[in-house]
mmCIF file of C-alpha atoms (C1' of nucleotides) in Angstrom:
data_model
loop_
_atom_site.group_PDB
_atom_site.id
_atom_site.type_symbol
_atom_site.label_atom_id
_atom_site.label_comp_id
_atom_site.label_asym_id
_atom_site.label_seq_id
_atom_site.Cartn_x
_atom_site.Cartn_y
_atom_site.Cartn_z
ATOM 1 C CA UNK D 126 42.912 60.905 162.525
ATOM 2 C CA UNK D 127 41.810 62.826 159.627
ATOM 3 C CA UNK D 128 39.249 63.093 156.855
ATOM 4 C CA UNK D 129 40.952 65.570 154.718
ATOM 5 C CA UNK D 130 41.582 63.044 151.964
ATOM 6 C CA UNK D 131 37.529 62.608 151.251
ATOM 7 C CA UNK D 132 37.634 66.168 149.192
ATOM 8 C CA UNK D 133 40.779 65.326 147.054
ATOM 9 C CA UNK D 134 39.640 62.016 146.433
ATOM 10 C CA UNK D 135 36.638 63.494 144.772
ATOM 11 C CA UNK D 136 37.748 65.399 142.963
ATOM 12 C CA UNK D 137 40.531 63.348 141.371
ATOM 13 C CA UNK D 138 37.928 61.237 140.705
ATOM 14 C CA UNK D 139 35.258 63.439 138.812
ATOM 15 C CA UNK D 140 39.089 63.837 136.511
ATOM 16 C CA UNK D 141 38.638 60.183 135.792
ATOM 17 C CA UNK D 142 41.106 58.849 138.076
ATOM 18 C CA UNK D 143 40.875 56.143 140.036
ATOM 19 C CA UNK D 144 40.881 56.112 143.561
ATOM 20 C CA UNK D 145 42.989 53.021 144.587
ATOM 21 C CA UNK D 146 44.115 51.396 147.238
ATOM 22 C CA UNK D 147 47.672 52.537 147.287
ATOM 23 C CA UNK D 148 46.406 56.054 145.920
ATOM 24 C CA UNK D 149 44.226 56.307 149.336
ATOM 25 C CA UNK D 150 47.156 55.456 151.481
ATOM 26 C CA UNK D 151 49.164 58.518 149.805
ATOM 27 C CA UNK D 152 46.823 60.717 149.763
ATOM 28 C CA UNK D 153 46.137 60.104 154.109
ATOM 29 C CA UNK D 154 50.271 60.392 154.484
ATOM 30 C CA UNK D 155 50.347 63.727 152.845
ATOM 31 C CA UNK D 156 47.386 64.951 154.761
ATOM 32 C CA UNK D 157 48.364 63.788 158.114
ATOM 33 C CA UNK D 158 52.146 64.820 158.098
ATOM 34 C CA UNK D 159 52.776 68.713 157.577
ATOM 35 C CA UNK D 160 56.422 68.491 156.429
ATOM 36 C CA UNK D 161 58.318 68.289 153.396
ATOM 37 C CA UNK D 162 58.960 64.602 152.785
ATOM 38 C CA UNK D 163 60.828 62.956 149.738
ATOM 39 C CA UNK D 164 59.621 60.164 147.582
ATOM 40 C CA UNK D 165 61.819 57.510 149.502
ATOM 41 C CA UNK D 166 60.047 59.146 153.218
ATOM 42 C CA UNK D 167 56.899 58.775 151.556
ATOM 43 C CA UNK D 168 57.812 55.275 150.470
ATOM 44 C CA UNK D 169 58.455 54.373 153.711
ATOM 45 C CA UNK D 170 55.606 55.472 155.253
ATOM 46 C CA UNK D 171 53.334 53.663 153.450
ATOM 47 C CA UNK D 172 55.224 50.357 153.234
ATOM 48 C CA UNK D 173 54.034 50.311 157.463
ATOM 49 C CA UNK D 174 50.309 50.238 155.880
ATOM 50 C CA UNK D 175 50.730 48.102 152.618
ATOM 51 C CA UNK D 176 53.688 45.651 152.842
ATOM 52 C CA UNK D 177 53.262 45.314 149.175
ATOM 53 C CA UNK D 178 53.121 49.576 147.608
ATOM 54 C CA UNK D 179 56.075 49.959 145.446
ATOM 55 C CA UNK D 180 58.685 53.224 145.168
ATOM 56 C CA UNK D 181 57.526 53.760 141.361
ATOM 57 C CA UNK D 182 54.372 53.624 142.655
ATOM 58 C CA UNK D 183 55.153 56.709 144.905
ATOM 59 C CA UNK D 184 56.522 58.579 142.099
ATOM 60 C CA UNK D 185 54.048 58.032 139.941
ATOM 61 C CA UNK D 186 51.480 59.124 142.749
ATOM 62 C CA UNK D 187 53.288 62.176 143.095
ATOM 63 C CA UNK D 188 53.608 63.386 139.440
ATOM 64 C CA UNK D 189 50.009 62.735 139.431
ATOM 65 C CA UNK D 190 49.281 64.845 141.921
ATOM 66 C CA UNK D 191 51.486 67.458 141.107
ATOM 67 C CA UNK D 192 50.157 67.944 137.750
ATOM 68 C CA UNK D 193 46.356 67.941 139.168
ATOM 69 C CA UNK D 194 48.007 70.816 141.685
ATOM 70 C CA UNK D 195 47.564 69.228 144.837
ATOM 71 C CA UNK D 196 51.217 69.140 145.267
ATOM 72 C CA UNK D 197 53.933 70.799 144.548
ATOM 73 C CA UNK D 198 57.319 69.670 144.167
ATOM 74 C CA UNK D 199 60.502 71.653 145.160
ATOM 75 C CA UNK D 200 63.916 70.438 144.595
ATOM 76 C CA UNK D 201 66.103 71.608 147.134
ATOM 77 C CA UNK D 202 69.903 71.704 147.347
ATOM 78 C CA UNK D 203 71.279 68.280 147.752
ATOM 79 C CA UNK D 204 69.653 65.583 145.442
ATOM 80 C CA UNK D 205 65.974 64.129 145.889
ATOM 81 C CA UNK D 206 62.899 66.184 145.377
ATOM 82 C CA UNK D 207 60.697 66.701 148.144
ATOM 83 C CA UNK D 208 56.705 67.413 147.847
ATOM 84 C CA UNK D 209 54.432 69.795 150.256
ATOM 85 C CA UNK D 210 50.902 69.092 150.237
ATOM 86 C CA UNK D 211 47.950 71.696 148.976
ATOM 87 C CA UNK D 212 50.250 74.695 148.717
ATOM 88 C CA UNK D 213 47.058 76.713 148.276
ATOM 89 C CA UNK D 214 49.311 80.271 148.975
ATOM 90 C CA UNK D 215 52.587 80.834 147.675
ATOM 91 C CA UNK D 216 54.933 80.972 149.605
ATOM 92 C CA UNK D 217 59.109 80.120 149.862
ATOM 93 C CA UNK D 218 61.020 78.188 152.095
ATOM 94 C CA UNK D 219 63.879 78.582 154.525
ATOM 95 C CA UNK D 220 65.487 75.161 154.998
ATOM 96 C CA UNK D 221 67.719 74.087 158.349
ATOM 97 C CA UNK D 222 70.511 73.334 156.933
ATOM 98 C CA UNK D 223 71.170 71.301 160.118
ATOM 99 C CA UNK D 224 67.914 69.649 160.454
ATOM 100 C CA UNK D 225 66.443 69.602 157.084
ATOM 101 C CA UNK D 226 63.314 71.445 158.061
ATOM 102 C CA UNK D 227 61.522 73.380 156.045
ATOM 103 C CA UNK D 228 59.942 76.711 157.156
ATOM 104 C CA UNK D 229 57.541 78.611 154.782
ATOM 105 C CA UNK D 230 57.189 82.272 155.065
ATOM 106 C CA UNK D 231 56.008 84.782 152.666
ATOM 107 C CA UNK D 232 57.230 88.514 151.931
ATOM 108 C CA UNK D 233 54.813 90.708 150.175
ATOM 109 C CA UNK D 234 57.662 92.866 149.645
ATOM 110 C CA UNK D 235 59.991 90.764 148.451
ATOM 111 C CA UNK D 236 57.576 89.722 146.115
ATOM 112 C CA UNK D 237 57.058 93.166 144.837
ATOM 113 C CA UNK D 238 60.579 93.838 144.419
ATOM 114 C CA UNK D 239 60.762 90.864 142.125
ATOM 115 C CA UNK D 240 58.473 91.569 139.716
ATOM 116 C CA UNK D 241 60.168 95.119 139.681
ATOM 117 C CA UNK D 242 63.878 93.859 138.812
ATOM 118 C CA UNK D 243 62.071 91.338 136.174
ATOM 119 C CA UNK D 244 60.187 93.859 134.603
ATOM 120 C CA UNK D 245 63.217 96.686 134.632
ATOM 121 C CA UNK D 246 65.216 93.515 132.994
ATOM 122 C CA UNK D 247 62.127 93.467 130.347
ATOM 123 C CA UNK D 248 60.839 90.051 131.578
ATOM 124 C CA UNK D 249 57.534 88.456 132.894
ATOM 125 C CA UNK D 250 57.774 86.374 135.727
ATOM 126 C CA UNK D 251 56.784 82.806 134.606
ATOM 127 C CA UNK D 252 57.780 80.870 138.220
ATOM 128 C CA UNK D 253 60.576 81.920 140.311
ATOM 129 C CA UNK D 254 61.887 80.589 143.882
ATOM 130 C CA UNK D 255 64.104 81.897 146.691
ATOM 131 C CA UNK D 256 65.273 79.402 149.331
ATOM 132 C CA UNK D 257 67.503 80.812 152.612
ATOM 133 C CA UNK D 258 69.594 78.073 154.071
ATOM 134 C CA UNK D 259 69.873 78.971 157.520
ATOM 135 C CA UNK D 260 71.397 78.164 160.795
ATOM 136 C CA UNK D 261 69.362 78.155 163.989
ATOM 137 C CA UNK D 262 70.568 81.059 166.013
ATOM 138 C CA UNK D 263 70.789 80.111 169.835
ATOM 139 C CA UNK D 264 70.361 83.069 172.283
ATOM 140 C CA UNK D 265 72.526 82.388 175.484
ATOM 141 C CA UNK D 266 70.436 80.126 177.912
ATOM 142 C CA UNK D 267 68.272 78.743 175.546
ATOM 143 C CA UNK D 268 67.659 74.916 175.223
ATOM 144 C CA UNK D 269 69.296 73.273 172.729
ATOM 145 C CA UNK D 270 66.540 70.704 171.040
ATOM 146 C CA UNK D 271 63.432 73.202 172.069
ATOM 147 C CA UNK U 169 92.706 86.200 123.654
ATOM 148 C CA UNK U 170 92.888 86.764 127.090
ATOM 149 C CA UNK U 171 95.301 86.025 129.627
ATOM 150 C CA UNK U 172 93.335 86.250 132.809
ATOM 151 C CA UNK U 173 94.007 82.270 133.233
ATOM 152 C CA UNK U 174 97.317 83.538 134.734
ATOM 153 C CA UNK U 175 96.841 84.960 137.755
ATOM 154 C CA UNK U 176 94.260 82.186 138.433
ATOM 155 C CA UNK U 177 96.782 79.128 137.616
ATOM 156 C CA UNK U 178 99.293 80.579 139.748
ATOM 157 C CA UNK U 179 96.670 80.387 142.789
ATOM 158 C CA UNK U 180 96.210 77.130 142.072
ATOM 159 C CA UNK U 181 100.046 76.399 141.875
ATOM 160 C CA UNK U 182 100.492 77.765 145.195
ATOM 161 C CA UNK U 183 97.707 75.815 146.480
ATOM 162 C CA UNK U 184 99.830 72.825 145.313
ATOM 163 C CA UNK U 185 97.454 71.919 142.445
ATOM 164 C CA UNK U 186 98.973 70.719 139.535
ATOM 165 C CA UNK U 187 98.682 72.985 136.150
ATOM 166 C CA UNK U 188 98.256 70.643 133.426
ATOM 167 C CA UNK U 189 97.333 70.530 129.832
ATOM 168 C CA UNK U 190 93.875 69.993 130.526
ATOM 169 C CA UNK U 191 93.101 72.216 133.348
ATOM 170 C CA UNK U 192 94.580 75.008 131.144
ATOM 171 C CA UNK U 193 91.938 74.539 128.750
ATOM 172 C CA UNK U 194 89.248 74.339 131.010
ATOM 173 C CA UNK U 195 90.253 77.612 132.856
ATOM 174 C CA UNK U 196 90.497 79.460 129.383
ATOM 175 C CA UNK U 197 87.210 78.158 128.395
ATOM 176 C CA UNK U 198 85.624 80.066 131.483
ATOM 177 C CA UNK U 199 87.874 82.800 131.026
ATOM 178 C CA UNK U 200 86.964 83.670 127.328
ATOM 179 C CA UNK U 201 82.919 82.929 127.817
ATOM 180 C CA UNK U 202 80.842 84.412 129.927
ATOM 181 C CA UNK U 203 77.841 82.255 130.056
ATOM 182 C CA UNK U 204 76.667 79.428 132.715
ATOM 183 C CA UNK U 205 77.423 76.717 130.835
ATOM 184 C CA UNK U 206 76.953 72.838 132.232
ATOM 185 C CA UNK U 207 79.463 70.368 131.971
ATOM 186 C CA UNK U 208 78.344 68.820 128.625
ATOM 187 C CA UNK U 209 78.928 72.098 126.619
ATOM 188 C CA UNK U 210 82.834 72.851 128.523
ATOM 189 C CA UNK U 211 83.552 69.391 127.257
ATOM 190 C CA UNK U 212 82.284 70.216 123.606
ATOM 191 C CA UNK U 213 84.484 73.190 123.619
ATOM 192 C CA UNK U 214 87.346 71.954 125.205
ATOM 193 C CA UNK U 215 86.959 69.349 122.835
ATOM 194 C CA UNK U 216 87.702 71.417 119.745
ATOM 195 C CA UNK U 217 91.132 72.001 121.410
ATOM 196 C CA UNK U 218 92.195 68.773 122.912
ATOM 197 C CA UNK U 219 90.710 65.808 121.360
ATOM 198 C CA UNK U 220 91.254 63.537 124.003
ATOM 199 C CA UNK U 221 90.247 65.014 126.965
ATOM 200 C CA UNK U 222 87.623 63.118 129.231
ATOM 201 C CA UNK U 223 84.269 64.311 130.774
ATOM 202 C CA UNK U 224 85.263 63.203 133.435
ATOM 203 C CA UNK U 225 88.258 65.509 133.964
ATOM 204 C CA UNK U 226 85.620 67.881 133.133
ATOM 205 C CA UNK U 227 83.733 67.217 136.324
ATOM 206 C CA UNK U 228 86.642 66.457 138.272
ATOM 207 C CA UNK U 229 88.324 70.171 137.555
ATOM 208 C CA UNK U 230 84.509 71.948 137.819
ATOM 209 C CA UNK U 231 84.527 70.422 142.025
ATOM 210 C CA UNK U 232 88.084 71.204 142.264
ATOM 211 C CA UNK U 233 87.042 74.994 141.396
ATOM 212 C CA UNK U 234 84.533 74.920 142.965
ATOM 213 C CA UNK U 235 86.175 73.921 146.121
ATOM 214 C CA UNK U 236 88.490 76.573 145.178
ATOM 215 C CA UNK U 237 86.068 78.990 144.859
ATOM 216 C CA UNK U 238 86.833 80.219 141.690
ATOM 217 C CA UNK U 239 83.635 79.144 140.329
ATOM 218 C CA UNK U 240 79.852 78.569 141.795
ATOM 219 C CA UNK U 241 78.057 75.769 140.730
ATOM 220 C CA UNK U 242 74.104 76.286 140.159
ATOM 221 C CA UNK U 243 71.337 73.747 140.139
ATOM 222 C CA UNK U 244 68.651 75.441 137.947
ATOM 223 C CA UNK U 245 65.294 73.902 137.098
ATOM 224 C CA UNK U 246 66.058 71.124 134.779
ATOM 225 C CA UNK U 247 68.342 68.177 135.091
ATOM 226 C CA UNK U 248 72.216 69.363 135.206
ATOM 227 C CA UNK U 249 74.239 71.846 136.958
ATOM 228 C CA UNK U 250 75.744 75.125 135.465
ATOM 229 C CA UNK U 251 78.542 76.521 136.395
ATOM 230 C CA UNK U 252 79.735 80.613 136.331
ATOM 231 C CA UNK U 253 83.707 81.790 136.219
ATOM 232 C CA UNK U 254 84.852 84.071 139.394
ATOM 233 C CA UNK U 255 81.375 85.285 140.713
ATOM 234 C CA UNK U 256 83.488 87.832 142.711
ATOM 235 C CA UNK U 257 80.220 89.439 143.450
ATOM 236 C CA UNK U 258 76.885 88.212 144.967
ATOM 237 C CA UNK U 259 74.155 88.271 143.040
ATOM 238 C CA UNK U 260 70.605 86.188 141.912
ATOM 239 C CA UNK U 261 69.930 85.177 138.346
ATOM 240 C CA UNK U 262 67.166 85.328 136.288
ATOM 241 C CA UNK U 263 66.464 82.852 133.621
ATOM 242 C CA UNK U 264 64.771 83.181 130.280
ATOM 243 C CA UNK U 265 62.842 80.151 130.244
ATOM 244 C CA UNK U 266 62.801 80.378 126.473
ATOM 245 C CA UNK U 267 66.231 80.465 125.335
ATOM 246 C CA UNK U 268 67.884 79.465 128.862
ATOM 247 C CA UNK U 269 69.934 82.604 128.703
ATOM 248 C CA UNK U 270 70.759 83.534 132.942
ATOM 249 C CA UNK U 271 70.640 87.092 133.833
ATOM 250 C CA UNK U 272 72.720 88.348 136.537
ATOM 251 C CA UNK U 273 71.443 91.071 139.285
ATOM 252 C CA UNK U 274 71.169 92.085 142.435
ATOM 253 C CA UNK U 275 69.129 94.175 144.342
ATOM 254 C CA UNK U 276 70.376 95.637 147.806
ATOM 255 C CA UNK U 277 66.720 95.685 148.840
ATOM 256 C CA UNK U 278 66.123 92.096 148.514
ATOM 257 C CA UNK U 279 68.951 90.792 150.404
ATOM 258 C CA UNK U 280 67.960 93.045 152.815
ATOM 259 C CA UNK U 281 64.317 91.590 153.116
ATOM 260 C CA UNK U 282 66.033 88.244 153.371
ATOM 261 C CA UNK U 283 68.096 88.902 155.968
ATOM 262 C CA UNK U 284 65.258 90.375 158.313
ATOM 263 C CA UNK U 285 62.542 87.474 157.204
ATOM 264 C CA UNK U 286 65.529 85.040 158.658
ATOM 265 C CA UNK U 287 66.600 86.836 161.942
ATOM 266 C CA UNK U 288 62.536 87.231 162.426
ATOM 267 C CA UNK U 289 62.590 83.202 162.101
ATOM 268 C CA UNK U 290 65.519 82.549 164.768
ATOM 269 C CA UNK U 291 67.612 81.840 161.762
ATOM 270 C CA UNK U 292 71.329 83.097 160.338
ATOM 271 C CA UNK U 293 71.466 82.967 156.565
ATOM 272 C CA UNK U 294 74.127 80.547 155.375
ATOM 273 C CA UNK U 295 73.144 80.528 152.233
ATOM 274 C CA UNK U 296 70.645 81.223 149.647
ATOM 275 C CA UNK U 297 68.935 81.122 146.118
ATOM 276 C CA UNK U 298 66.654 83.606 144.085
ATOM 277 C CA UNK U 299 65.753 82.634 140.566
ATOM 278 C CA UNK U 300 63.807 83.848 138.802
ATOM 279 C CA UNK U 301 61.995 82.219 135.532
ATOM 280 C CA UNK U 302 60.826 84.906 133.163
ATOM 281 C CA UNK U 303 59.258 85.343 129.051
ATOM 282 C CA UNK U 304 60.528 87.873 127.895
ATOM 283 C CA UNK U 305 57.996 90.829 126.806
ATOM 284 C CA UNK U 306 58.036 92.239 123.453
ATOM 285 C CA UNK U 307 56.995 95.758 123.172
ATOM 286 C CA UNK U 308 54.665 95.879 119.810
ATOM 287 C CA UNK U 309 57.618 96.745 116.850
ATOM 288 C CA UNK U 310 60.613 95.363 118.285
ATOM 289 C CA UNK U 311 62.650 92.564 116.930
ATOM 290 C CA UNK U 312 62.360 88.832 117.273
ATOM 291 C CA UNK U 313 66.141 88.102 117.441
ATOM 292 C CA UNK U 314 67.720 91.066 119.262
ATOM 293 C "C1'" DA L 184 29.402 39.218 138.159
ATOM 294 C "C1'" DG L 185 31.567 40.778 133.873
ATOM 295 C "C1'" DC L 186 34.059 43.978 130.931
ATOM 296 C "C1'" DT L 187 37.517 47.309 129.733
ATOM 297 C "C1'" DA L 188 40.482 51.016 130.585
ATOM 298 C "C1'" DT L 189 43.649 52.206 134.335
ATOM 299 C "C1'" DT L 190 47.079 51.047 137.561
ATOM 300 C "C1'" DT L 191 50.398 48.391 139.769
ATOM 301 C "C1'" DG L 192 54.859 45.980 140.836
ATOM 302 C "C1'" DC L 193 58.870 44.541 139.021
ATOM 303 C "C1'" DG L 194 62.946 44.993 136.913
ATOM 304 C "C1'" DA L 195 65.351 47.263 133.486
ATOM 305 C "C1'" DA L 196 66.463 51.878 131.335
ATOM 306 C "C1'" DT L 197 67.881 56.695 131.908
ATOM 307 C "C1'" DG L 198 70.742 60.648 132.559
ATOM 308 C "C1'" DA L 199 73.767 63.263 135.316
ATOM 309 C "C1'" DT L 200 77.549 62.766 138.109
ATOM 310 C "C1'" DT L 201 81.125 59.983 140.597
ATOM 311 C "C1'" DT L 202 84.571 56.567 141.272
ATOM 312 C "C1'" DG L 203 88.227 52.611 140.938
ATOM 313 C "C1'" DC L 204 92.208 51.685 138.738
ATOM 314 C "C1'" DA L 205 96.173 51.289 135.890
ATOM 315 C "C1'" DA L 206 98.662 54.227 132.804
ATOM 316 C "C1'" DA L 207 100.370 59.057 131.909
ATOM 317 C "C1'" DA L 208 102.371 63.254 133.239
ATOM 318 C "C1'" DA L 209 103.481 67.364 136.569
ATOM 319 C "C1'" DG L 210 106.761 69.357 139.779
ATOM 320 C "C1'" DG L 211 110.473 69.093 142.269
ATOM 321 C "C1'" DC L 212 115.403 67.600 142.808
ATOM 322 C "C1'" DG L 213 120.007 66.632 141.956
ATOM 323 C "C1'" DC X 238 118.350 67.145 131.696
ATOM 324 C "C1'" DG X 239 116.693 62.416 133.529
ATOM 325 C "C1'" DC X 240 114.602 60.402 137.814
ATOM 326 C "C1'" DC X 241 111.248 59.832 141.376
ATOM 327 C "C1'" DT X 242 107.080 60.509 143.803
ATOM 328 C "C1'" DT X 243 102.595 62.151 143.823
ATOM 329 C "C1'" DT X 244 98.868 63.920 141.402
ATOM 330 C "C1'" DT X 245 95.890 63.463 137.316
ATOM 331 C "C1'" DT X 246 93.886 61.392 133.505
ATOM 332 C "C1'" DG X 247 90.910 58.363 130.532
ATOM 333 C "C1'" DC X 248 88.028 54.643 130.564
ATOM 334 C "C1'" DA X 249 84.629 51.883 132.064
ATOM 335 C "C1'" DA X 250 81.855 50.592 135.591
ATOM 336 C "C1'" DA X 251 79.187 52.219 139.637
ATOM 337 C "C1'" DT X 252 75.773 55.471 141.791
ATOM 338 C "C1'" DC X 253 71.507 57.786 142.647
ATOM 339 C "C1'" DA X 254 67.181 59.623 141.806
ATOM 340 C "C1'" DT X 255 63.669 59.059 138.734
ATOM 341 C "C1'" DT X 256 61.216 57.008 134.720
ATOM 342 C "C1'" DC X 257 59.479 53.286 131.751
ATOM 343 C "C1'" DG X 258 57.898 48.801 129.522
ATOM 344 C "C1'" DC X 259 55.066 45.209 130.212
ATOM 345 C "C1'" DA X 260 52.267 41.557 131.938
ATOM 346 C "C1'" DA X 261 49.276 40.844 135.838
ATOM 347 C "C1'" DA X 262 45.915 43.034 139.021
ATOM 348 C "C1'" DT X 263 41.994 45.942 139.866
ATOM 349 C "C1'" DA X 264 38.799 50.223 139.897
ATOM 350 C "C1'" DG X 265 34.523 51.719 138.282
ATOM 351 C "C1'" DC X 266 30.710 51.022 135.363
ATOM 352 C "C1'" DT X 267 26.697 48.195 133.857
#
DNA sequence: AGCTATTTGCGAATGATTTGCAAAAAGGCG
DNA sequence: CGCCTTTTTGCAAATCATTCGCAAATAGCT
């Protein structure tokens, strides 16, 4: 279903890491889904292709990654962290607070207008992230699970 | 020192929340400073008043005042949860990833932005997060240590 | 195949926060 | 003021997500 995983594997392994069996299986769940799972979604993914992959495993997989930069790892309101795969662009994230989904959009202005207030506050911006909880707005007549 | 713990306990009173020895201290605690701290550094200080009092009690009066809404509870980067006395006002926070000192501001124009990059989603802001994780600059000649 | 450095799975350790429970104390009330 | 009922407290144990130690498994090279 998808041969996006050839290029990362590559190149994590011209970084002298090994490409193994339960790191494959990872690497095809993050490229085949386009959400914003948690470890213990991950987890459970995998565990329907290898009985035998452990959670630590996951975790470890996913600090791995995140430190290479193929992930990123956000950590939303309301405990576990959750990863998005190859954020190439930046971008932040409006989560359904009903739902759980995450949307990403991007605002050129509001970008702008932070590295104004930083720099008026006599700051560099190092990292920074804005998250809207939000409520799906249903206009009369419209269905309710679209 | 100060005395706006008053008006504060008496809302409590009235919400039939009991005013005792312990909850005193914490309130004056957030009344004197006016940091974020977490819950480790309210029990240090409250501490130095009343040896005996638990962290838990600390926790347990931080949700109750939070429930309250006399306090907001943040979830920075990095492990535990600060919490900020009466934010009466809305605003973001920026944090100096150095020292860990949080700047408060707001900016009209922002919220704004936010507002029209959620109704262009579908979506009614419920809530929502800027931070901001800055170094600070140094003009050449100023001090270290302001 | 054989060798060695990496990885894995497991269970135990962590660190922040929460909770169960019996003992202590707050807020009426008479 | 003392009494009574309900709320709170302190303590220790429980949670929850995440990390770690270690011996056994295995990737990648020759």
């Amino acid at each position: 279903m998808s041969d996006k995983t050839g290029p990362m594997e590559s190149l994590l392994r011209d970084a002298g890491v090994r490409i193994t069996r339960q790191r494959k299986i990872i690497l095809k769940i993050l490229a085949d889904h386009d959400d914003h799972p948690d470890a213990q979604a991950i987890f459970r993914r995998a565990v329907l292709t290898d009985k035998t992959i452990s959670l630590s495993t996951v975790y470890r997989t996913m600090s791995l990654l995140e430190e290479r930069g193929a992930i990123q790892r956000h950590s939303f309101q309301g405990g576990r962290a959750r990863y998005e795969h190859a954020p190439g662009d930046h971008h932040d994230h409006l989560i359904d607070v009903e739902t759980g989904q995450v949307i990403e959009f991007i605002s050129e202005r509001i970008e702008a207008l932070q590295e104004e207030v930083a720099r008026r506050l006599g700051y560099e911006i190092v990292d920074h992230r804005l998250e809207i909880y939000g409520r799906r707005i249903r206009k009369p007549g419209e269905k309710q699970q679209p």
